[in-house]
Amino acid sequence: ERELPLPVGYDNLLQTVDSYPLMNDKNEDTLWQTMVYDQHYGREIFEGLKQIYVLLRSGGDRKILPNLYVDRVDYCTFGNTKPFRVRIVNQYNDNHDYFYVKKADASRIYGLELEQLLSPNEINFHIDRETLVEEHIIGVPGDDFINNFLSREDLNEVRLAKEFIKFNERCFVRLLGDMRAYNYVVEMTPDFEQNQYRVRAIDFDQQCYEGRRSFYLPQFFKNNLPVVDLCSRLINLETSHQYQREERTLIKRRFNVAPSRIKKLRECMCQDRISSDEKLTRLRSELGRMHKDPRFEECRNMGEVTFLNVAVLLDLMEEAPVRLLQSSQANRP
């Protein structure tokens, strides 16, 4: 179940007595603040955070609670998400892990659900009223990867370029926006010959929220330009289209795995008002022109735009919003 009572909420973590900057190994400001809590209050909060961690990682098995302690609670001062990052340590082997506490909002929840249903990635999260907790997604942050790995001799450039093209397609099909380099990570998996790469989104608050079509294509963000240049240099247009078709086929297959969940999500999103009328008008107009499909102008909210975009790109018209399906059938000669 996604919705569960949590012992600690987002607002509880704001009740601090002090904070100090978290520096990296090079003594540079990470834009995270380590929070300091009153001793008694902190003990209570940390116990609740440990319970949340075992809920995320082991289904709530409290037997492992005595093995754990909260090492740090960090607060991000950069961007609009303002998440808390909790560092949990196993006291017997010093192994550490993280999870995140964020403000819950509709776009973020829909983004997480679509990631779970339509991407090749698993992500575990829970909601309690205005609080969202997410597990940590392992990988090298995109901006760090571009700065520190892109020029390495052992980089398999073609495999990375292929994966970025597929990631670009995954984002656009389901309209996940704002994939600047710091909003995704790169997983590197050693293969028997060379590394494999997987690009994964780590922030989902811009799910079908903005009005610009280009906002949903990572290729158009300036800090992704080094990777885009790599793709342009190594992958010709025909091969790029092949990778796009491959990714659409994989997404299409995932509709067969959880059809009832996707149907419920579609019904919910198509009844919700996620964004402003101005942004809705712009996005449906730009997508309508791109697809040469007048049905986009009939969309009443971002949920309808999202699922019509999915239906058109994947050639799955049965996944279009029901109201638009009925409209198109009524207009047939």
mmCIF file of C-alpha atoms in Angstrom:
data_model
loop_
_atom_site.group_PDB
_atom_site.id
_atom_site.type_symbol
_atom_site.label_atom_id
_atom_site.label_comp_id
_atom_site.label_asym_id
_atom_site.label_seq_id
_atom_site.Cartn_x
_atom_site.Cartn_y
_atom_site.Cartn_z
ATOM 1 C CA GLU A 1 0.000 0.000 0.000
ATOM 2 C CA ARG A 2 1.212 3.471 -0.856
ATOM 3 C CA GLU A 3 -0.775 5.351 1.774
ATOM 4 C CA LEU A 4 0.313 4.432 5.295
ATOM 5 C CA PRO A 5 0.500 6.278 8.631
ATOM 6 C CA LEU A 6 4.059 7.499 9.190
ATOM 7 C CA PRO A 7 5.562 8.242 12.624
ATOM 8 C CA VAL A 8 7.332 11.393 11.363
ATOM 9 C CA GLY A 9 6.063 14.024 8.931
ATOM 10 C CA TYR A 10 7.826 16.606 6.792
ATOM 11 C CA ASP A 11 6.852 19.458 9.121
ATOM 12 C CA ASN A 12 8.293 17.602 12.137
ATOM 13 C CA LEU A 13 11.740 17.713 10.552
ATOM 14 C CA LEU A 14 11.545 21.507 10.260
ATOM 15 C CA GLN A 15 11.503 21.870 14.067
ATOM 16 C CA THR A 16 15.250 22.387 14.480
ATOM 17 C CA VAL A 17 17.383 24.414 16.887
ATOM 18 C CA ASP A 18 20.275 24.953 14.469
ATOM 19 C CA SER A 19 21.893 23.830 11.206
ATOM 20 C CA TYR A 20 25.285 23.982 9.516
ATOM 21 C CA PRO A 21 26.507 23.584 5.906
ATOM 22 C CA LEU A 22 27.392 20.096 4.713
ATOM 23 C CA MET A 23 30.723 20.180 2.877
ATOM 24 C CA ASN A 24 32.067 17.594 0.436
ATOM 25 C CA ASP A 25 35.516 15.976 0.359
ATOM 26 C CA LYS A 26 36.913 19.042 -1.420
ATOM 27 C CA ASN A 27 35.527 21.332 1.296
ATOM 28 C CA GLU A 28 32.930 22.718 -1.122
ATOM 29 C CA ASP A 29 29.411 23.645 -0.051
ATOM 30 C CA THR A 30 26.998 20.924 -1.186
ATOM 31 C CA LEU A 31 23.936 23.202 -0.763
ATOM 32 C CA TRP A 32 22.693 20.795 1.922
ATOM 33 C CA GLN A 33 22.332 21.862 5.560
ATOM 34 C CA THR A 34 22.768 19.308 8.350
ATOM 35 C CA MET A 35 19.977 19.837 10.852
ATOM 36 C CA VAL A 36 20.434 20.006 14.630
ATOM 37 C CA TYR A 37 17.529 19.018 16.912
ATOM 38 C CA ASP A 38 16.808 19.390 20.594
ATOM 39 C CA GLN A 39 18.183 16.304 22.357
ATOM 40 C CA HIS A 40 14.856 14.977 23.635
ATOM 41 C CA TYR A 41 12.913 15.874 20.478
ATOM 42 C CA GLY A 42 15.689 14.516 18.265
ATOM 43 C CA ARG A 43 15.632 11.152 20.029
ATOM 44 C CA GLU A 44 11.909 10.852 19.348
ATOM 45 C CA ILE A 45 12.253 11.974 15.715
ATOM 46 C CA PHE A 46 15.173 9.651 15.005
ATOM 47 C CA GLU A 47 13.285 6.648 16.343
ATOM 48 C CA GLY A 48 10.436 7.460 13.957
ATOM 49 C CA LEU A 49 12.853 7.866 11.037
ATOM 50 C CA LYS A 50 14.303 4.424 11.735
ATOM 51 C CA GLN A 51 10.787 2.976 11.603
ATOM 52 C CA ILE A 52 10.197 4.670 8.241
ATOM 53 C CA TYR A 53 13.437 3.218 6.905
ATOM 54 C CA VAL A 54 12.520 -0.372 7.807
ATOM 55 C CA LEU A 55 9.082 0.242 6.290
ATOM 56 C CA LEU A 56 10.736 1.207 2.994
ATOM 57 C CA ARG A 57 13.429 -1.453 2.999
ATOM 58 C CA SER A 58 12.013 -4.479 4.789
ATOM 59 C CA GLY A 59 8.254 -4.061 4.908
ATOM 60 C CA GLY A 60 8.273 -2.804 8.496
ATOM 61 C CA ASP A 61 10.233 -5.641 10.122
ATOM 62 C CA ARG A 62 11.096 -4.050 13.489
ATOM 63 C CA LYS A 63 13.589 -6.768 14.427
ATOM 64 C CA ILE A 64 16.359 -4.838 12.685
ATOM 65 C CA LEU A 65 15.628 -1.519 14.452
ATOM 66 C CA PRO A 66 18.228 -2.063 17.234
ATOM 67 C CA ASN A 67 20.905 -2.437 14.539
ATOM 68 C CA LEU A 68 20.277 1.033 13.100
ATOM 69 C CA TYR A 69 20.944 4.613 14.045
ATOM 70 C CA VAL A 70 20.313 7.959 12.343
ATOM 71 C CA ASP A 71 23.648 9.536 11.501
ATOM 72 C CA ARG A 72 22.397 12.766 9.885
ATOM 73 C CA VAL A 73 19.352 14.607 8.657
ATOM 74 C CA ASP A 74 20.207 16.993 5.814
ATOM 75 C CA TYR A 75 17.989 19.668 4.276
ATOM 76 C CA CYS A 76 18.459 20.787 0.661
ATOM 77 C CA THR A 77 18.367 24.558 0.195
ATOM 78 C CA PHE A 78 18.618 24.360 -3.609
ATOM 79 C CA GLY A 79 15.631 24.195 -5.974
ATOM 80 C CA ASN A 80 11.931 24.103 -5.188
ATOM 81 C CA THR A 81 11.606 20.606 -3.697
ATOM 82 C CA LYS A 82 13.357 21.311 -0.356
ATOM 83 C CA PRO A 83 13.732 17.628 0.597
ATOM 84 C CA PHE A 84 15.195 16.109 3.727
ATOM 85 C CA ARG A 85 17.793 13.378 3.236
ATOM 86 C CA VAL A 86 18.155 10.924 6.108
ATOM 87 C CA ARG A 87 21.372 8.934 6.499
ATOM 88 C CA ILE A 88 20.837 5.590 8.249
ATOM 89 C CA VAL A 89 23.784 3.498 9.478
ATOM 90 C CA ASN A 90 23.981 -0.145 10.529
ATOM 91 C CA GLN A 91 26.020 0.028 13.725
ATOM 92 C CA TYR A 92 27.436 -3.493 13.325
ATOM 93 C CA ASN A 93 29.161 -2.959 9.979
ATOM 94 C CA ASP A 94 28.998 0.838 9.415
ATOM 95 C CA ASN A 95 27.128 0.319 6.145
ATOM 96 C CA HIS A 96 24.957 3.337 5.401
ATOM 97 C CA ASP A 97 21.898 4.081 3.293
ATOM 98 C CA TYR A 98 19.629 7.056 2.654
ATOM 99 C CA PHE A 99 15.982 7.886 2.184
ATOM 100 C CA TYR A 100 14.159 11.144 1.517
ATOM 101 C CA VAL A 101 11.279 12.970 3.168
ATOM 102 C CA LYS A 102 9.448 15.431 0.927
ATOM 103 C CA LYS A 103 6.268 17.451 0.671
ATOM 104 C CA ALA A 104 3.653 15.408 -1.165
ATOM 105 C CA ASP A 105 1.966 16.999 -4.178
ATOM 106 C CA ALA A 106 -0.102 15.636 -7.057
ATOM 107 C CA SER A 107 2.506 15.985 -9.815
ATOM 108 C CA ARG A 108 5.172 14.216 -7.770
ATOM 109 C CA ILE A 109 2.879 11.330 -6.804
ATOM 110 C CA TYR A 110 1.716 10.852 -10.392
ATOM 111 C CA GLY A 111 5.327 11.002 -11.558
ATOM 112 C CA LEU A 112 6.367 8.285 -9.125
ATOM 113 C CA GLU A 113 3.447 6.059 -10.100
ATOM 114 C CA LEU A 114 4.213 6.438 -13.814
ATOM 115 C CA GLU A 115 7.884 5.703 -13.141
ATOM 116 C CA GLN A 116 6.893 2.507 -11.374
ATOM 117 C CA LEU A 117 4.463 1.443 -14.095
ATOM 118 C CA LEU A 118 6.057 2.543 -17.370
ATOM 119 C CA SER A 119 9.822 2.630 -16.791
ATOM 120 C CA PRO A 120 12.270 -0.274 -16.335
ATOM 121 C CA ASN A 121 12.931 0.956 -12.792
ATOM 122 C CA GLU A 122 11.525 -0.016 -9.404
ATOM 123 C CA ILE A 123 11.048 2.698 -6.799
ATOM 124 C CA ASN A 124 9.550 2.332 -3.341
ATOM 125 C CA PHE A 125 7.660 5.184 -1.694
ATOM 126 C CA HIS A 126 4.876 5.849 0.816
ATOM 127 C CA ILE A 127 2.529 8.754 1.503
ATOM 128 C CA ASP A 128 0.874 10.048 4.659
ATOM 129 C CA ARG A 129 -1.251 13.165 4.073
ATOM 130 C CA GLU A 130 1.234 15.943 3.164
ATOM 131 C CA THR A 131 4.351 13.797 3.613
ATOM 132 C CA LEU A 132 6.078 11.601 1.042
ATOM 133 C CA VAL A 133 8.979 9.252 1.796
ATOM 134 C CA GLU A 134 11.120 7.802 -1.008
ATOM 135 C CA GLU A 135 13.933 5.300 -1.039
ATOM 136 C CA HIS A 136 17.351 6.411 -2.264
ATOM 137 C CA ILE A 137 18.055 5.795 -5.963
ATOM 138 C CA ILE A 138 21.640 4.654 -6.397
ATOM 139 C CA GLY A 139 23.753 6.256 -9.105
ATOM 140 C CA VAL A 140 26.108 9.087 -9.983
ATOM 141 C CA PRO A 141 24.263 12.439 -10.198
ATOM 142 C CA GLY A 142 24.102 13.546 -13.824
ATOM 143 C CA ASP A 143 26.094 16.743 -13.309
ATOM 144 C CA ASP A 144 28.847 14.842 -11.464
ATOM 145 C CA PHE A 145 28.871 12.207 -14.189
ATOM 146 C CA ILE A 146 29.266 14.827 -16.929
ATOM 147 C CA ASN A 147 32.077 16.577 -15.049
ATOM 148 C CA ASN A 148 33.997 13.535 -13.820
ATOM 149 C CA PHE A 149 33.201 10.512 -16.009
ATOM 150 C CA LEU A 150 32.470 11.769 -19.513
ATOM 151 C CA SER A 151 36.153 12.171 -20.382
ATOM 152 C CA ARG A 152 37.332 8.858 -18.912
ATOM 153 C CA GLU A 153 39.050 6.416 -21.236
ATOM 154 C CA ASP A 154 36.980 3.460 -20.026
ATOM 155 C CA LEU A 155 33.701 5.202 -20.909
ATOM 156 C CA ASN A 156 31.670 3.271 -23.467
ATOM 157 C CA GLU A 157 30.457 6.318 -25.359
ATOM 158 C CA VAL A 158 28.100 4.513 -27.723
ATOM 159 C CA ARG A 159 26.295 2.677 -24.921
ATOM 160 C CA LEU A 160 25.927 5.892 -22.942
ATOM 161 C CA ALA A 161 24.624 7.771 -25.989
ATOM 162 C CA LYS A 162 22.098 5.022 -26.696
ATOM 163 C CA GLU A 163 20.855 5.076 -23.105
ATOM 164 C CA PHE A 164 20.484 8.858 -23.048
ATOM 165 C CA ILE A 165 18.385 8.741 -26.234
ATOM 166 C CA LYS A 166 16.161 6.099 -24.646
ATOM 167 C CA PHE A 167 15.919 8.108 -21.411
ATOM 168 C CA ASN A 168 14.959 11.171 -23.454
ATOM 169 C CA GLU A 169 12.185 9.129 -25.064
ATOM 170 C CA ARG A 170 10.916 7.708 -21.761
ATOM 171 C CA CYS A 171 10.572 11.212 -20.342
ATOM 172 C CA PHE A 172 8.734 12.572 -23.363
ATOM 173 C CA VAL A 173 6.272 9.697 -23.732
ATOM 174 C CA ARG A 174 4.950 10.135 -20.170
ATOM 175 C CA LEU A 175 5.689 13.920 -20.002
ATOM 176 C CA LEU A 176 8.185 13.963 -17.136
ATOM 177 C CA GLY A 177 9.784 17.396 -17.166
ATOM 178 C CA ASP A 178 12.803 19.260 -15.825
ATOM 179 C CA MET A 179 15.384 16.527 -16.348
ATOM 180 C CA ARG A 180 18.367 18.795 -15.904
ATOM 181 C CA ALA A 181 21.611 17.013 -15.087
ATOM 182 C CA TYR A 182 21.071 17.233 -11.311
ATOM 183 C CA ASN A 183 17.613 15.639 -11.520
ATOM 184 C CA TYR A 184 18.777 12.251 -12.767
ATOM 185 C CA VAL A 185 21.510 9.745 -11.946
ATOM 186 C CA VAL A 186 23.586 7.408 -14.090
ATOM 187 C CA GLU A 187 23.898 3.791 -12.963
ATOM 188 C CA MET A 188 27.032 2.022 -14.189
ATOM 189 C CA THR A 189 26.975 -1.780 -14.211
ATOM 190 C CA PRO A 190 30.156 -3.692 -15.096
ATOM 191 C CA ASP A 191 29.564 -6.163 -17.920
ATOM 192 C CA PHE A 192 31.898 -8.976 -19.001
ATOM 193 C CA GLU A 193 33.279 -6.649 -21.677
ATOM 194 C CA GLN A 194 32.464 -3.049 -20.753
ATOM 195 C CA ASN A 195 30.105 -1.019 -18.574
ATOM 196 C CA GLN A 196 26.382 -0.804 -19.150
ATOM 197 C CA TYR A 197 24.554 2.434 -18.316
ATOM 198 C CA ARG A 198 21.084 3.278 -17.062
ATOM 199 C CA VAL A 199 19.873 6.865 -16.717
ATOM 200 C CA ARG A 200 17.224 7.259 -13.992
ATOM 201 C CA ALA A 201 15.127 10.212 -12.943
ATOM 202 C CA ILE A 202 15.344 11.058 -9.237
ATOM 203 C CA ASP A 203 12.902 13.988 -9.033
ATOM 204 C CA PHE A 204 9.318 13.710 -10.219
ATOM 205 C CA ASP A 205 7.654 16.975 -9.201
ATOM 206 C CA GLN A 206 7.470 18.212 -12.807
ATOM 207 C CA GLN A 207 5.248 15.419 -14.081
ATOM 208 C CA CYS A 208 2.985 16.999 -16.742
ATOM 209 C CA TYR A 209 3.071 20.397 -15.042
ATOM 210 C CA GLU A 210 4.751 22.899 -17.394
ATOM 211 C CA GLY A 211 3.448 24.212 -20.701
ATOM 212 C CA ARG A 212 6.516 24.035 -22.959
ATOM 213 C CA ARG A 213 6.914 20.838 -24.983
ATOM 214 C CA SER A 214 10.721 21.143 -24.872
ATOM 215 C CA PHE A 215 10.567 21.044 -21.054
ATOM 216 C CA TYR A 216 9.846 17.298 -21.332
ATOM 217 C CA LEU A 217 12.900 16.576 -23.504
ATOM 218 C CA PRO A 218 16.166 16.365 -21.512
ATOM 219 C CA GLN A 219 18.128 17.076 -24.701
ATOM 220 C CA PHE A 220 17.128 20.758 -24.535
ATOM 221 C CA PHE A 221 18.609 21.551 -21.116
ATOM 222 C CA LYS A 222 21.891 23.419 -21.278
ATOM 223 C CA ASN A 223 23.716 21.347 -18.669
ATOM 224 C CA ASN A 224 22.955 18.173 -20.671
ATOM 225 C CA LEU A 225 24.691 19.618 -23.750
ATOM 226 C CA PRO A 226 27.927 17.570 -23.373
ATOM 227 C CA VAL A 227 25.895 14.337 -23.511
ATOM 228 C CA VAL A 228 23.740 15.645 -26.364
ATOM 229 C CA ASP A 229 26.905 16.492 -28.317
ATOM 230 C CA LEU A 230 28.143 12.958 -27.664
ATOM 231 C CA CYS A 231 24.887 11.531 -29.049
ATOM 232 C CA SER A 232 25.041 13.772 -32.135
ATOM 233 C CA ARG A 233 28.632 12.762 -32.840
ATOM 234 C CA LEU A 234 28.160 9.003 -32.469
ATOM 235 C CA ILE A 235 24.535 8.237 -33.364
ATOM 236 C CA ASN A 236 23.050 9.068 -36.758
ATOM 237 C CA LEU A 237 19.411 10.058 -37.174
ATOM 238 C CA GLU A 238 18.251 6.664 -38.439
ATOM 239 C CA THR A 239 19.837 4.836 -35.500
ATOM 240 C CA SER A 240 18.422 7.379 -33.064
ATOM 241 C CA HIS A 241 14.926 6.715 -34.416
ATOM 242 C CA GLN A 242 15.571 2.978 -34.021
ATOM 243 C CA TYR A 243 16.414 3.450 -30.323
ATOM 244 C CA GLN A 244 13.277 5.552 -29.865
ATOM 245 C CA ARG A 245 11.151 2.806 -31.415
ATOM 246 C CA GLU A 246 12.816 0.202 -29.199
ATOM 247 C CA GLU A 247 12.013 2.196 -26.073
ATOM 248 C CA ARG A 248 8.405 2.776 -27.118
ATOM 249 C CA THR A 249 8.005 -0.959 -27.676
ATOM 250 C CA LEU A 250 9.292 -1.677 -24.166
ATOM 251 C CA ILE A 251 6.925 0.879 -22.625
ATOM 252 C CA LYS A 252 4.062 -0.582 -24.636
ATOM 253 C CA ARG A 253 4.763 -4.046 -23.232
ATOM 254 C CA ARG A 254 4.593 -2.709 -19.680
ATOM 255 C CA PHE A 255 0.940 -1.802 -20.226
ATOM 256 C CA ASN A 256 0.236 -5.543 -20.251
ATOM 257 C CA VAL A 257 1.839 -6.053 -16.822
ATOM 258 C CA ALA A 258 -0.479 -3.884 -14.711
ATOM 259 C CA PRO A 259 -3.456 -2.825 -16.873
ATOM 260 C CA SER A 260 -5.843 -2.301 -13.958
ATOM 261 C CA ARG A 261 -3.390 -0.061 -12.070
ATOM 262 C CA ILE A 262 -2.727 1.997 -15.185
ATOM 263 C CA LYS A 263 -6.461 2.333 -15.798
ATOM 264 C CA LYS A 264 -7.064 3.571 -12.238
ATOM 265 C CA LEU A 265 -4.182 6.027 -12.506
ATOM 266 C CA ARG A 266 -5.497 7.319 -15.833
ATOM 267 C CA GLU A 267 -8.977 7.823 -14.401
ATOM 268 C CA CYS A 268 -7.559 9.690 -11.403
ATOM 269 C CA MET A 269 -5.232 11.936 -13.419
ATOM 270 C CA CYS A 270 -7.937 12.733 -15.967
ATOM 271 C CA GLN A 271 -10.173 14.071 -13.186
ATOM 272 C CA ASP A 272 -7.479 16.116 -11.445
ATOM 273 C CA ARG A 273 -6.360 19.699 -12.015
ATOM 274 C CA ILE A 274 -2.579 19.420 -11.879
ATOM 275 C CA SER A 275 -1.508 22.682 -13.508
ATOM 276 C CA SER A 276 -2.774 26.096 -14.578
ATOM 277 C CA ASP A 277 -5.065 26.764 -17.537
ATOM 278 C CA GLU A 278 -2.335 28.813 -19.203
ATOM 279 C CA LYS A 279 0.179 25.961 -19.114
ATOM 280 C CA LEU A 280 -2.458 23.449 -20.206
ATOM 281 C CA THR A 281 -3.410 25.594 -23.202
ATOM 282 C CA ARG A 282 0.191 25.961 -24.329
ATOM 283 C CA LEU A 283 1.142 22.296 -23.960
ATOM 284 C CA ARG A 284 -1.915 20.877 -25.688
ATOM 285 C CA SER A 285 -1.422 23.369 -28.531
ATOM 286 C CA GLU A 286 2.266 22.503 -29.008
ATOM 287 C CA LEU A 287 1.639 18.747 -28.830
ATOM 288 C CA GLY A 288 -1.349 19.026 -31.145
ATOM 289 C CA ARG A 289 0.791 20.754 -33.768
ATOM 290 C CA MET A 290 3.624 18.262 -33.360
ATOM 291 C CA HIS A 291 1.381 15.202 -33.667
ATOM 292 C CA LYS A 292 -0.986 16.889 -36.166
ATOM 293 C CA ASP A 293 -3.815 15.668 -33.943
ATOM 294 C CA PRO A 294 -6.724 18.043 -33.145
ATOM 295 C CA ARG A 295 -7.840 15.933 -30.177
ATOM 296 C CA PHE A 296 -5.183 17.590 -28.023
ATOM 297 C CA GLU A 297 -7.188 20.817 -28.173
ATOM 298 C CA GLU A 298 -10.089 18.945 -26.545
ATOM 299 C CA CYS A 299 -8.029 17.981 -23.473
ATOM 300 C CA ARG A 300 -9.412 19.548 -20.295
ATOM 301 C CA ASN A 301 -6.454 18.879 -17.991
ATOM 302 C CA MET A 302 -2.855 17.684 -17.952
ATOM 303 C CA GLY A 303 -3.891 14.108 -17.185
ATOM 304 C CA GLU A 304 -5.805 13.917 -20.458
ATOM 305 C CA VAL A 305 -2.869 15.479 -22.317
ATOM 306 C CA THR A 306 -0.485 12.920 -20.801
ATOM 307 C CA PHE A 307 -2.487 9.848 -21.685
ATOM 308 C CA LEU A 308 -3.362 11.105 -25.150
ATOM 309 C CA ASN A 309 0.357 11.681 -25.742
ATOM 310 C CA VAL A 310 1.070 8.142 -24.513
ATOM 311 C CA ALA A 311 -1.658 6.724 -26.749
ATOM 312 C CA VAL A 312 -0.443 8.548 -29.860
ATOM 313 C CA LEU A 313 3.276 7.825 -29.418
ATOM 314 C CA LEU A 314 2.769 4.154 -28.533
ATOM 315 C CA ASP A 315 -0.080 3.575 -30.996
ATOM 316 C CA LEU A 316 -2.273 2.454 -28.099
ATOM 317 C CA MET A 317 -5.465 4.386 -28.654
ATOM 318 C CA GLU A 318 -7.300 2.261 -26.090
ATOM 319 C CA GLU A 319 -5.137 4.023 -23.470
ATOM 320 C CA ALA A 320 -6.365 7.478 -24.482
ATOM 321 C CA PRO A 321 -8.765 9.244 -22.074
ATOM 322 C CA VAL A 322 -12.189 7.635 -22.402
ATOM 323 C CA ARG A 323 -13.888 10.959 -23.138
ATOM 324 C CA LEU A 324 -11.600 11.574 -26.123
ATOM 325 C CA LEU A 325 -12.101 8.045 -27.401
ATOM 326 C CA GLN A 326 -15.855 8.571 -27.364
ATOM 327 C CA SER A 327 -15.393 11.909 -29.129
ATOM 328 C CA SER A 328 -13.276 10.421 -31.926
ATOM 329 C CA GLN A 329 -15.742 7.560 -32.435
ATOM 330 C CA ALA A 330 -18.657 9.988 -32.623
ATOM 331 C CA ASN A 331 -16.876 11.974 -35.342
ATOM 332 C CA ARG A 332 -16.268 8.980 -37.576
ATOM 333 C CA PRO A 333 -18.239 8.974 -40.854
#
